[in-house]
Coordinates of C-alpha atoms and ligand atoms in Angstrom, one line a residue:
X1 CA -17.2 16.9 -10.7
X2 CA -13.3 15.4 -10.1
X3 CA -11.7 17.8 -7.0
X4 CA -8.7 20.0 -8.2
X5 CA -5.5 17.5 -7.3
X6 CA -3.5 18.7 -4.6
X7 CA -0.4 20.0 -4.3
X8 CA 1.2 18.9 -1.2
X9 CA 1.6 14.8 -0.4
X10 CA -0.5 12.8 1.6
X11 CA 0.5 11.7 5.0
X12 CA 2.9 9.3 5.8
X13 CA 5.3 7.8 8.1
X14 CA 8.2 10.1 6.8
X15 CA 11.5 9.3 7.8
X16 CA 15.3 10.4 7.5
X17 CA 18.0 8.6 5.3
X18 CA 19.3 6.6 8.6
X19 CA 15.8 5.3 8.7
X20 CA 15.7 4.1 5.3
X21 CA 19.2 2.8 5.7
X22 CA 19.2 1.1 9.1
X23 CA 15.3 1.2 9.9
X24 CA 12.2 -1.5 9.4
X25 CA 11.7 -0.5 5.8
X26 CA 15.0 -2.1 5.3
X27 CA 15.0 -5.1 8.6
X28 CA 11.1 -6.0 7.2
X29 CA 10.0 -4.4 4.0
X30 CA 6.8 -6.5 4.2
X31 CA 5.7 -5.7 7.3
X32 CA 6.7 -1.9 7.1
X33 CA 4.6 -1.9 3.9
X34 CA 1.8 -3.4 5.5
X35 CA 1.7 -1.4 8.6
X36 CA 1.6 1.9 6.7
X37 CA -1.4 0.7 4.0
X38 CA -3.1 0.0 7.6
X39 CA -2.4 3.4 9.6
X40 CA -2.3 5.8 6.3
X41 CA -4.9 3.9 3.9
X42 CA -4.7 3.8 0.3
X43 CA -2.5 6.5 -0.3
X44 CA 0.2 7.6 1.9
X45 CA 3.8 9.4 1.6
X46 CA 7.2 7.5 1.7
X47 CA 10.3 9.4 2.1
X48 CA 13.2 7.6 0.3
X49 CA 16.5 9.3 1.7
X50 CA 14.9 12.4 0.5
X51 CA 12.8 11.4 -2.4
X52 CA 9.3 11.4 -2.1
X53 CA 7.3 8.8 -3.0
X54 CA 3.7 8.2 -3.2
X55 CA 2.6 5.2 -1.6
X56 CA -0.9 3.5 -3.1
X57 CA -2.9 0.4 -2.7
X58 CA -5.7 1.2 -4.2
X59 CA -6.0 -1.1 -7.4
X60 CA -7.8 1.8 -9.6
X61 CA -4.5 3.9 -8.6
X62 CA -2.2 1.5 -9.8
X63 CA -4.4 0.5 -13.0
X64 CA -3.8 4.0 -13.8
X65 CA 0.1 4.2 -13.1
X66 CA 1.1 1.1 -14.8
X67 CA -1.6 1.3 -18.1
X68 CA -3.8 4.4 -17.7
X69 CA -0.9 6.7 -17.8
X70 CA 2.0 4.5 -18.2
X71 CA 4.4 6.9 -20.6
X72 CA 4.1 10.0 -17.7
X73 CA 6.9 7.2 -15.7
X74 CA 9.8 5.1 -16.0
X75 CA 11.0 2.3 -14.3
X76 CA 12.1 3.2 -10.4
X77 CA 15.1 3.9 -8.9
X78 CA 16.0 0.8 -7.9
X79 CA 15.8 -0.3 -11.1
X80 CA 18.4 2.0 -12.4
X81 CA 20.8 1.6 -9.3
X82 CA 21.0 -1.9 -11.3
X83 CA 21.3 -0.8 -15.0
X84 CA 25.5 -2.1 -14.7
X85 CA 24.1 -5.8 -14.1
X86 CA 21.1 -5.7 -16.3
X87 CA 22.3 -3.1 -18.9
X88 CA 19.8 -1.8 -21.4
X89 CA 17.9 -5.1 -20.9
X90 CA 14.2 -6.0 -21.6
X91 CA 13.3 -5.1 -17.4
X92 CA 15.7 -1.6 -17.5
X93 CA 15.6 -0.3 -20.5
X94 CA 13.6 3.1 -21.4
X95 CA 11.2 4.8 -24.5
X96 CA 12.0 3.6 -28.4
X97 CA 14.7 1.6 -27.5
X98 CA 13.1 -0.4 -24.5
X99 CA 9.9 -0.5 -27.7
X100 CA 12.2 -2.3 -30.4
X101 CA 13.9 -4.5 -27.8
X102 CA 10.5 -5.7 -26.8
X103 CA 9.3 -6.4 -30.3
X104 CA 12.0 -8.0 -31.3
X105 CA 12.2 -10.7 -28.5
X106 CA 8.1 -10.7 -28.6
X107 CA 8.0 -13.7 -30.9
X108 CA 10.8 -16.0 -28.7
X109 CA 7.4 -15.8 -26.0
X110 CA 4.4 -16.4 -28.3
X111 CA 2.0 -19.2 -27.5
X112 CA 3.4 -21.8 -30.0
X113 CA 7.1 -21.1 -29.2
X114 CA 6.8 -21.0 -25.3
X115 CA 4.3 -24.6 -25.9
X116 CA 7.2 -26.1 -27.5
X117 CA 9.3 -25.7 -24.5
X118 CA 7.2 -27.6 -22.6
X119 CA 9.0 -31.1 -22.9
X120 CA 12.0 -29.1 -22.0
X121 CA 10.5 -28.3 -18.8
X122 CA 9.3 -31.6 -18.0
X123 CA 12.8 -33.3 -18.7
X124 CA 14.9 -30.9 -16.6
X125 CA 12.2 -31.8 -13.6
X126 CA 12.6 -35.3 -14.4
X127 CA 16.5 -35.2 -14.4
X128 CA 17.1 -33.1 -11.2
X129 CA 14.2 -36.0 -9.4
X130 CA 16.6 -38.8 -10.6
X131 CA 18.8 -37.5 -7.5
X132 CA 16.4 -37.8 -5.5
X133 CA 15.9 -40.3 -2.8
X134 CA 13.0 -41.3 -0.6
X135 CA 13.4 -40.5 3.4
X136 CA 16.3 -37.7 2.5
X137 CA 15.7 -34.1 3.6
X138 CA 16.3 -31.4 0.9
X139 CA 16.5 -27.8 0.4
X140 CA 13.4 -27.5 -1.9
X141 CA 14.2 -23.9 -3.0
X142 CA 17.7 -24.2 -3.7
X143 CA 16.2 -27.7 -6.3
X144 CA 13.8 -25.4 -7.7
X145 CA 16.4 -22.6 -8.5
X146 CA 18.7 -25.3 -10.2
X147 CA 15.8 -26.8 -12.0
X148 CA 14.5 -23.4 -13.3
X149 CA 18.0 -22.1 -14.2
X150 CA 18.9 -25.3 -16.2
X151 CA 15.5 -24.5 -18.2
X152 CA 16.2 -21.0 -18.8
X153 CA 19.9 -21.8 -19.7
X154 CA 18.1 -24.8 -22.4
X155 CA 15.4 -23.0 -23.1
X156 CA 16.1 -18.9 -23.9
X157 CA 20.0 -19.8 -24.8
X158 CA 20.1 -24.0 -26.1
X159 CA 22.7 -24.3 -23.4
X160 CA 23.5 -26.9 -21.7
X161 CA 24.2 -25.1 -17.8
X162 CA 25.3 -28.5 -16.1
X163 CA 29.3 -27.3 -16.5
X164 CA 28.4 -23.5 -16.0
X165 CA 24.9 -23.3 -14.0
X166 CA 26.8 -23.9 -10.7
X167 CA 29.1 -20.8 -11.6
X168 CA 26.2 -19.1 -13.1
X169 CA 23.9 -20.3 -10.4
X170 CA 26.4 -18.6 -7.4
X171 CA 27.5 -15.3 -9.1
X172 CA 23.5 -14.4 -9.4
X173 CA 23.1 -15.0 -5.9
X174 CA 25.4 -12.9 -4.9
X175 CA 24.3 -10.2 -7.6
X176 CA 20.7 -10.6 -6.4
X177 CA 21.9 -10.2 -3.0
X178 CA 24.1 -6.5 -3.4
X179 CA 21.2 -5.5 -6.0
X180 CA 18.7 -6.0 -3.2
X181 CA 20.4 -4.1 -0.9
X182 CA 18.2 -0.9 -2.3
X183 CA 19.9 1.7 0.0
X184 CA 23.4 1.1 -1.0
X185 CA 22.5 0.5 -4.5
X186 CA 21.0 3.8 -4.5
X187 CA 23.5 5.9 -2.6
X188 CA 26.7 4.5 -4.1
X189 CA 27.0 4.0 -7.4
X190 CA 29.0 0.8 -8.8
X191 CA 32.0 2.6 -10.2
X192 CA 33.1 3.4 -6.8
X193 CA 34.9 0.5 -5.8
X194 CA 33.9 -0.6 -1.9
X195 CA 34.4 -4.2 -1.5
X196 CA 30.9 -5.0 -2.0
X197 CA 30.9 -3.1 -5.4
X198 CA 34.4 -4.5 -6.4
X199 CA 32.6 -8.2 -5.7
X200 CA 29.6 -7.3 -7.6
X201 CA 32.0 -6.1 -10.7
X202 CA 33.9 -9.5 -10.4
X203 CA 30.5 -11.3 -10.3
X204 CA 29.3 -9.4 -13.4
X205 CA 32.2 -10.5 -15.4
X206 CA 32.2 -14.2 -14.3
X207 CA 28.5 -14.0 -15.9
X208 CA 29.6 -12.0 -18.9
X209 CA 32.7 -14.3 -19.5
X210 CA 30.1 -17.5 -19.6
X211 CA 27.7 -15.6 -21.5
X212 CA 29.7 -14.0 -24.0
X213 CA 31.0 -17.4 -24.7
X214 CA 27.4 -18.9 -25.4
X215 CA 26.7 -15.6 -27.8
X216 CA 30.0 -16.7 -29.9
X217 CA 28.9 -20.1 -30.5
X218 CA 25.5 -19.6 -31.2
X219 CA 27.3 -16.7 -33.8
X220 CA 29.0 -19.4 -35.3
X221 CA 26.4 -22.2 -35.9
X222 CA 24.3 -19.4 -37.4
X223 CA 21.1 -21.3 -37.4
X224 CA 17.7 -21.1 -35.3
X225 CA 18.3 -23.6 -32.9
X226 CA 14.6 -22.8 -32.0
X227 CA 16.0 -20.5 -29.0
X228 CA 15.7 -17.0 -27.9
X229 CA 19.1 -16.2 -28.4
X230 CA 19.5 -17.6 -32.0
X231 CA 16.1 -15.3 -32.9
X232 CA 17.4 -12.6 -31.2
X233 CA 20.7 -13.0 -33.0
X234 CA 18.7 -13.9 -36.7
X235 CA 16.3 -10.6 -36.5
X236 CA 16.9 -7.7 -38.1
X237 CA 14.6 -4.3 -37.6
X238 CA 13.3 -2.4 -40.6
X239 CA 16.0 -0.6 -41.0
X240 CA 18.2 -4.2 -41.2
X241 CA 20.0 -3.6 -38.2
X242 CA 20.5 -6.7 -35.9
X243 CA 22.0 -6.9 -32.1
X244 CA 25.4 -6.0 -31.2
X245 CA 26.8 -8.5 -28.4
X246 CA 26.1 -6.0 -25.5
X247 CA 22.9 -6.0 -26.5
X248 CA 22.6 -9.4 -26.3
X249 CA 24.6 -9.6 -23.2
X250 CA 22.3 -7.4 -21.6
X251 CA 18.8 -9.4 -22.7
X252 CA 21.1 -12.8 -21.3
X253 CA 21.7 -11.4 -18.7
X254 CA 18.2 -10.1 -17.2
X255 CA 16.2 -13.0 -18.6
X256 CA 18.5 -15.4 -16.7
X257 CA 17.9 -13.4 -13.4
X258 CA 14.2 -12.4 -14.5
X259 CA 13.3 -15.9 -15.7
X260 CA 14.8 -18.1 -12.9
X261 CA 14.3 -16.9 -9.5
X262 CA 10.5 -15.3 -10.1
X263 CA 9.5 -18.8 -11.1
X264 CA 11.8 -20.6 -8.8
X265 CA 10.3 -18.6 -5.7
X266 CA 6.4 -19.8 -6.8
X267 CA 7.7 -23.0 -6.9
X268 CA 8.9 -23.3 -3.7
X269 CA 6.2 -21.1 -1.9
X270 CA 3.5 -23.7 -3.6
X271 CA 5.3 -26.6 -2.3
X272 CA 5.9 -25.5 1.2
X273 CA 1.7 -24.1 1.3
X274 CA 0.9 -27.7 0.0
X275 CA 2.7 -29.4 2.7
X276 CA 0.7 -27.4 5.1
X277 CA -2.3 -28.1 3.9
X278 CA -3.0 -31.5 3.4
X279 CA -7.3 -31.0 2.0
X280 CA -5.3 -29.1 -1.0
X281 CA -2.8 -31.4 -1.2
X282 CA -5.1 -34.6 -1.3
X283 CA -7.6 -32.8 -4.0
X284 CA -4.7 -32.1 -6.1
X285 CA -3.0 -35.7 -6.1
X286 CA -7.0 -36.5 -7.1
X287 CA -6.8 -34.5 -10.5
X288 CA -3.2 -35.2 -11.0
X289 CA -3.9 -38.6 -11.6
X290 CA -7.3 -38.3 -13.0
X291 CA -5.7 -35.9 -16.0
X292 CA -2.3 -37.7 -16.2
X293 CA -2.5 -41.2 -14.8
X294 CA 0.7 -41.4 -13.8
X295 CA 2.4 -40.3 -17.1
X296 CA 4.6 -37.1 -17.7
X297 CA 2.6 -34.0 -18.4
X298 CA 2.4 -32.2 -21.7
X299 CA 1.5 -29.0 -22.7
X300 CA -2.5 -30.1 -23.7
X301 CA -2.8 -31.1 -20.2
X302 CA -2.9 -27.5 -19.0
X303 CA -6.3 -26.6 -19.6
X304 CA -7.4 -30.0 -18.0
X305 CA -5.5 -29.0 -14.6
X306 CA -7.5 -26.9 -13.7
X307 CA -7.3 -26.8 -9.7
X308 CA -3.6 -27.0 -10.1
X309 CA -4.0 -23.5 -11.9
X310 CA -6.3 -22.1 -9.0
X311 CA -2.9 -23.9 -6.9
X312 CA -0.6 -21.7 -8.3
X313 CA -2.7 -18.3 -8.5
X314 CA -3.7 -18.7 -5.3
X315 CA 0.4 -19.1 -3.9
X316 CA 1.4 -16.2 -6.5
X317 CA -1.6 -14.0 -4.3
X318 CA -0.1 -15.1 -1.0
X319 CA 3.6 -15.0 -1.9
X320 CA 3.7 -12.9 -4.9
X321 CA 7.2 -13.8 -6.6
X322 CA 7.7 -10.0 -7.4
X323 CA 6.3 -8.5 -4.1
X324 CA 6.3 -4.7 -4.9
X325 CA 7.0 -2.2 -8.3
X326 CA 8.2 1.2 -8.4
X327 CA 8.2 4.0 -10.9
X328 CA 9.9 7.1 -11.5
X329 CA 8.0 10.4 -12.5
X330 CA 8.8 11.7 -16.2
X331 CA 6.5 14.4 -16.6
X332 CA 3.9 15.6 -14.3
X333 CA 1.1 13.8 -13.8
X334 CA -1.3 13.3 -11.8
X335 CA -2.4 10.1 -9.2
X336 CA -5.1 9.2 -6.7
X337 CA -5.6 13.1 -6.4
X338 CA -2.1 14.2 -5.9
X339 CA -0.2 16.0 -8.6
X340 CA 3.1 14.5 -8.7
X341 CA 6.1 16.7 -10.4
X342 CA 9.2 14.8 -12.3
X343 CA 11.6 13.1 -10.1
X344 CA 8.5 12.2 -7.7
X345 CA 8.2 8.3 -6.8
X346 CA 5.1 6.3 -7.1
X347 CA 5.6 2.0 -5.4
X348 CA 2.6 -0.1 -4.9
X349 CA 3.3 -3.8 -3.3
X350 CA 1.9 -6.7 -4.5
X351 CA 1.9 -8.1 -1.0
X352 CA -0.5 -5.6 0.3
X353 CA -2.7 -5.6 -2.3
X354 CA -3.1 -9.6 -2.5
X355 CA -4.4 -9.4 1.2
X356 CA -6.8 -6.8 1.3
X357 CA -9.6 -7.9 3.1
X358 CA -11.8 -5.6 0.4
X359 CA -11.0 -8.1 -2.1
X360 CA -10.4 -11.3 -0.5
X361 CA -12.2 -13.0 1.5
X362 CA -10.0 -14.4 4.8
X363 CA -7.4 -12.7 2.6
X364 CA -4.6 -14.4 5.2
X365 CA -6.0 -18.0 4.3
X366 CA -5.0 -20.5 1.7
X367 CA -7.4 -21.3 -0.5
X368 CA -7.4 -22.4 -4.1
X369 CA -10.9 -22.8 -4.5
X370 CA -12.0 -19.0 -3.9
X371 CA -10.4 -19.3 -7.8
X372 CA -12.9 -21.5 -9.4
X373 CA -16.2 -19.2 -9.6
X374 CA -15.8 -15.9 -11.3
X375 CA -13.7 -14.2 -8.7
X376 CA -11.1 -13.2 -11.3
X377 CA -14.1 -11.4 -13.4
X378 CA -15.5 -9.5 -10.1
X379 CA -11.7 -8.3 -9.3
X380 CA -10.4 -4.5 -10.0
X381 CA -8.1 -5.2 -12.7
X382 CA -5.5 -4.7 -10.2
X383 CA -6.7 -6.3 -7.1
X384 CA -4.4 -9.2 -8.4
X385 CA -0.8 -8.4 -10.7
X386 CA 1.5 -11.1 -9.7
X387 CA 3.2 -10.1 -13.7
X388 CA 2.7 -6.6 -13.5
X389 CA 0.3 -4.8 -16.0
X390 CA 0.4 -2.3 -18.9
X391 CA 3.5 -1.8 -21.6
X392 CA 6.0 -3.2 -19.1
X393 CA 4.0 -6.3 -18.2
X394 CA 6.1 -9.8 -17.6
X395 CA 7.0 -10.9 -20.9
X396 CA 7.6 -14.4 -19.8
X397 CA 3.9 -14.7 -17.7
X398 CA 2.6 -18.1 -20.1
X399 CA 6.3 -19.3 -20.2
X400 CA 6.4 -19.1 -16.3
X401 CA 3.0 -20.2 -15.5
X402 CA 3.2 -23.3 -18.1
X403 CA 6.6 -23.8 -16.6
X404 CA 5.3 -23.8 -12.9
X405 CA 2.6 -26.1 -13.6
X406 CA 4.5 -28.4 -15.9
X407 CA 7.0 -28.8 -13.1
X408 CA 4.8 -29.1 -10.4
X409 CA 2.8 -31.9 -11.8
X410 CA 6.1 -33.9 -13.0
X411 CA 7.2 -33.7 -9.2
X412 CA 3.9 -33.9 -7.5
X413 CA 3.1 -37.3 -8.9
X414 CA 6.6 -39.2 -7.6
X415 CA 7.4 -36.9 -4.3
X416 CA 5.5 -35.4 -1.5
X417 CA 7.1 -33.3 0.9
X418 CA 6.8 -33.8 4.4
X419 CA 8.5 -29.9 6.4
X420 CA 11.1 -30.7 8.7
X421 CA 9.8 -29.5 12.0
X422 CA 11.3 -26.3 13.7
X423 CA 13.4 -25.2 10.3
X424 CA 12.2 -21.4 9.9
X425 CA 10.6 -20.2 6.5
X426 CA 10.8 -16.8 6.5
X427 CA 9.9 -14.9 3.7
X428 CA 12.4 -12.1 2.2
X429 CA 11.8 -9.0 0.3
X430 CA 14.9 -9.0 -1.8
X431 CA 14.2 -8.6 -5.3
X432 CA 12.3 -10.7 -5.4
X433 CA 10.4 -12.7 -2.2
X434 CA 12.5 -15.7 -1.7
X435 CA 12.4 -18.1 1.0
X436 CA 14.7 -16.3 3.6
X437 CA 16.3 -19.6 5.0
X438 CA 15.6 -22.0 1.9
X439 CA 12.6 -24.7 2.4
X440 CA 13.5 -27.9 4.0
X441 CA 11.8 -31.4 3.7
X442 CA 11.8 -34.9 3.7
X443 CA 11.0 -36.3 0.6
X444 CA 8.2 -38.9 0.6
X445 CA 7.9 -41.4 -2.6
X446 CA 4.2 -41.5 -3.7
Ligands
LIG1 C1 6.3 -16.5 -11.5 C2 7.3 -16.0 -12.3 C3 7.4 -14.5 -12.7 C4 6.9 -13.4 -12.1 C5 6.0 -13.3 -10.8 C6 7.3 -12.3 -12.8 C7 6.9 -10.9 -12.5 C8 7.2 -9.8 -13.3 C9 6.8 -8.5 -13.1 C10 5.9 -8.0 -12.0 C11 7.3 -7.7 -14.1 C12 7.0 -6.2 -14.3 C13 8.1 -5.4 -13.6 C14 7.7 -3.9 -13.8 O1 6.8 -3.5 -14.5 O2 8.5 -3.1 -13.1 C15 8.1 -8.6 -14.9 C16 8.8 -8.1 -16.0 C17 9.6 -8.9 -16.8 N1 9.7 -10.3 -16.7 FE1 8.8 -11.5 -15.4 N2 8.0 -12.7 -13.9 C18 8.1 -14.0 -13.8 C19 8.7 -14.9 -14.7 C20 9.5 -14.5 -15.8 C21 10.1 -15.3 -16.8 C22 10.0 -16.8 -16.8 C23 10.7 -14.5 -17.7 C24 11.6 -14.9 -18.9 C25 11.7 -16.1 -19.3 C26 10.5 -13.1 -17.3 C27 11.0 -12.0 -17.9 C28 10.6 -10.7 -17.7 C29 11.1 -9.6 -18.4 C30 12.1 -9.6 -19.6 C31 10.4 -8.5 -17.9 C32 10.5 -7.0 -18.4 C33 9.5 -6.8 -19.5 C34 9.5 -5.4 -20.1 O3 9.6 -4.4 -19.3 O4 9.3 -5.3 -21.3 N3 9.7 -13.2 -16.2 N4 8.0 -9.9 -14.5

């Protein structure tokens, strides 16, 4: 027999609003999330300013938040502190209208479509290499971000970025930047105009004065050009009504931030964890030129490269792109025993729960190979969730996994990357985990 759930919250480290604002939640949201999954187990109380928020790592708990019992919350706060930049987008939006959005750009991410955007992928990672000399140190994150902002801008939108993706490319860096700064985004809102709120609204409308421009050509050519945005702009819903241009300006806009730095960020974390560890390294240089022999990689090589897939799941557990999700409570409900009323928070972190030692062996190590039995198949459903799970789950998970590997192998087979001693690789919880400092390395041709 299940106990009654109780009432009151859990234990936890507690915490005033100058805490949250100025303390090690905010300095080191990694290790802060970490510490308390250790002292306070898998379910624990987080005071947000004064919100409380249950804390869980159990994988059954979360199973149950994001699928079991996904329509009792909505997305979190820090989400919604956001909603100017992302609008009613695809990652913000809410209920029936968040439903038809998500139907309607379903099809742009189907198996056939996302393959045919494969030689796209392989092109752009060919073009930014041709740059590229031998003995010359880099910033590997800051290539990866071009490279997977071109292919979004080519891919989702048929645009060509070269003119705007520096401009587009600078203004999300610094939206990332004031979105991730949960506190503030929180506690003032973006109409009140503080300098850093009057340089996010100039930001915004740098983005929305490119992307607006995009949306009015593809208006006019009024053909599928095979993109997202010319099906978005062709569909109509039952009732034959098609997208206004906010609507499309909001879906622009969050799968150019959602789309580029998530993959971006497992790029560069795979690189730099390769360079480190040269028995991965050499067994992946083995099958990359047993599958491809030297020649550009397609989208039929994927199920052949097999230990570069256990590469990137293995870098996605370690330094999961999106490190931690939050939800709002909509109507009571109840979770890992506790009955949680509307308004409650519930957050879960990727990073803890990809290096629990109950799941993973040597859950600190990197190790590909701990892929290739059944591991997967023994898991809790949500012992690994680098996309998420449930309704809300990534809607771009086969286009950023094909576009990973695809990218990785077209590099792998012409560069390796040697670190450059003493450069610090920190990772940072922003919105997503980035690369604190960037990656640097000295390119070496194979
Ligand atoms: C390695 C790369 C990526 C990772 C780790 C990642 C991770 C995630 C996660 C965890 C969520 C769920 C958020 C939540 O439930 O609160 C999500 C949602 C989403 N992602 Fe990704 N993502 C990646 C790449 C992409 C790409 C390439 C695109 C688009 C081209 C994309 C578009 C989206 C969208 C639109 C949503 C919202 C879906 C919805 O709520 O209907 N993501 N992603």
């Amino acid at each position: 027999m299940s106990e009654a759930p109780k009432n009151s919250f859990p234990p936890g480290p507690g915490g005033s609003t100058f805490a949250f604002l100025f303390g090690d939640r905010r300095r080191d949201p990694l290790a802060f999330f970490t510490k308390i999954a250790r002292d306070y187990g898998d379910v624990s109380q987080l005071r947000l300013l004064n919100f409380r928020t249950l804390f869980i790592n159990h994988p059954d708990d979360i199973e149950d938040v994001l699928v079991n019992k996904a329509r009792k919350f909505e997305k979190g706060r820090v989400m919604k502190a956001n909603m100017r930049l992302f609008g009613e987008g695809l990652l913000t939006s809410e209920g029936d209208f968040w439903l038809r959005q998500r139907r309607l750009a379903q099809p742009a991410f189907h198996r056939a479509r996302v393959a045919a955007y494969g030689t796209t992928m392989v092109e752009y990672a060919e073009r930014a290499m041709r740059g590229w000399n031998s003995g010359e140190v880099r910033d590997i994150h800051e290539d990866m971000m071009e490279i997977t902002l071109q292919i979004v801008g080519k891919t989702l939108f048929n645009a060509e970025l070269t003119r705007d993706a520096k401009e587009v490319g600078e203004t999300m860096e610094v939206l990332l930047k004031l979105a991730a700064d949960f506190g503030k985004s929180i506690l003032i809102p973006l109409w009140v105009p503080t300098p850093r709120n009057l340089r996010a609204r100039m930001g915004i409308r740098r983005i929305e004065k490119i992307i607006y421009r995009i949306i009015a050509q593809k208006r006019a050519e009024a053909s599928d050009t095979g993109d997202l945005l010319s099906m978005l702009l062709a569909v109509q819903d039952e009732d034959g009504s098609r997208m206004t241009d906010k609507q499309l300006r909001d879906e622009t806009i969050t799968l150019f931030l959602a789309g580029h730095e998530t993959t971006a960020n497992a790029l560069s974390w795979t690189i730099w964890l390769l360079a480190q560890n040269p028995a991965v390294e050499k067994k992946f240089f083995e099958e990359l030129s047993g599958v491809l022999n030297g020649r550009a990689p397609n989208v039929e090589d994927m199920p052949k490269l097999t230990y570069t897939a256990n590469i990137l799941t293995e870098s996605m557990r370690l330094y999961p792109p999106a490190w931690g999700m939050a939800r709002l409570v909509k109507e009571e409900v109840e979770v890992a025993g506790y009955k949680l009323a509307p308004g409650n928070g519930v957050a879960c972190a990727q990073w803890v729960v990809h290096r629990d030692a109950r799941w993973f062996d040597g859950p600190e190590k990197f190790r590909p190979e701990r892929w290739e039995g059944d591991l997967a198949k023994r898991l809790p459903r949500f012992a690994y969730f680098p996309f998420g799970g449930g309704p809300r789950q990534c809607i771009g998970n086969s286009f950023a996994l094909m576009e990973a590997t695809l990218i990785l192998a077209t590099i792998a087979q012409k560069f390796r990357f040697k670190l450059v001693e003493g450069h610090p690789v920190k990772p940072l919880a922003s919105i997503t985990l980035r690369p604190q400092h960037g990656i640097r390395a000295t390119l070496e041709a194979r």
